[in-house]
C-alpha angles and dihedrals in degrees: 000000000000098000086050096049095050088049095241113178108231091198095232136062125265105195112349119301099003120098097197129134122260127187088246089066092059091091100137130092099013125031111257096237088051087055092050094051106039104012124224138291123232089260094048089052091052088048089057094047088049099049087053101055102274129130107224136195120187130207127184120210127249137175094245116114089232092069093053088051093051091047094050090047090049091050095056095045090050092051094051095060134056104220097054131081128188113211120192126206109206149152106256088203090070090061092051094255133122125266128037130244114025143165128216138150127244123246108186145357123218103201098197097057091029090227128143129210116238112213088203110206089213094071088163089065105031130010119215109301140183123247129183106246093236090057092049089053090050089052087053092056090063106114117240107225095211091065106019087234131113118257119250138156146274137230107217121190133167109258113253096241099046117099115234118237108267114241134181109244134196123223118256125322114338090195087068090059098043094145092049101043095037094091090037094055094043090052086053091049095052091048093050088053094060119097115276118247119247097231101076094199088050090047094053091046086053100049092046090050094050095042087050095050095043097050094032107157098026101065111106099173132026127135119163093166088117 
């Protein structure tokens, strides 16, 4: 979720022609089979992020008020910019949920109530939900039995020298032009429903060409020179 949100190029195709990350691609630092069996620690999560072109800053939780204040400021900072994401490592049980150790990014902060929006990566289990920041801090204080350390959070950002994945973008909010975009979107959906080409490079070029043709005049950024 984080890598795709930051538009990191995985350097390979997921499902033709889409160059998006899938969990099966996170095969550095820890064997995938081990992750499926026992999960990962905070430091291992940081390793996965770093080997996939992200800058990471790891913060382990503690019960001091200073930690809560720093966490709150980091949350505010990350919510104010687009190129940085804060991921929390916490114990679900403290939130009254099933399961134990878990990782999820934060999506918003409500200052008046001092609550954060957890964008749970297991959306089939829990949709995005609001949690008081103090309760989340308590969930971070839970000890990871693998490391003997408390949990915490990571600040993740694309490294400055890394080129973002080039994407086609539409100008403005298309919902404001429903009548205009309805036939275009229908045409695009019909194209996506067609069977993919066996040649991935040709499929990618075809998708770009069709998208450009359908939405010509409304694309504000597209660069496939790389």
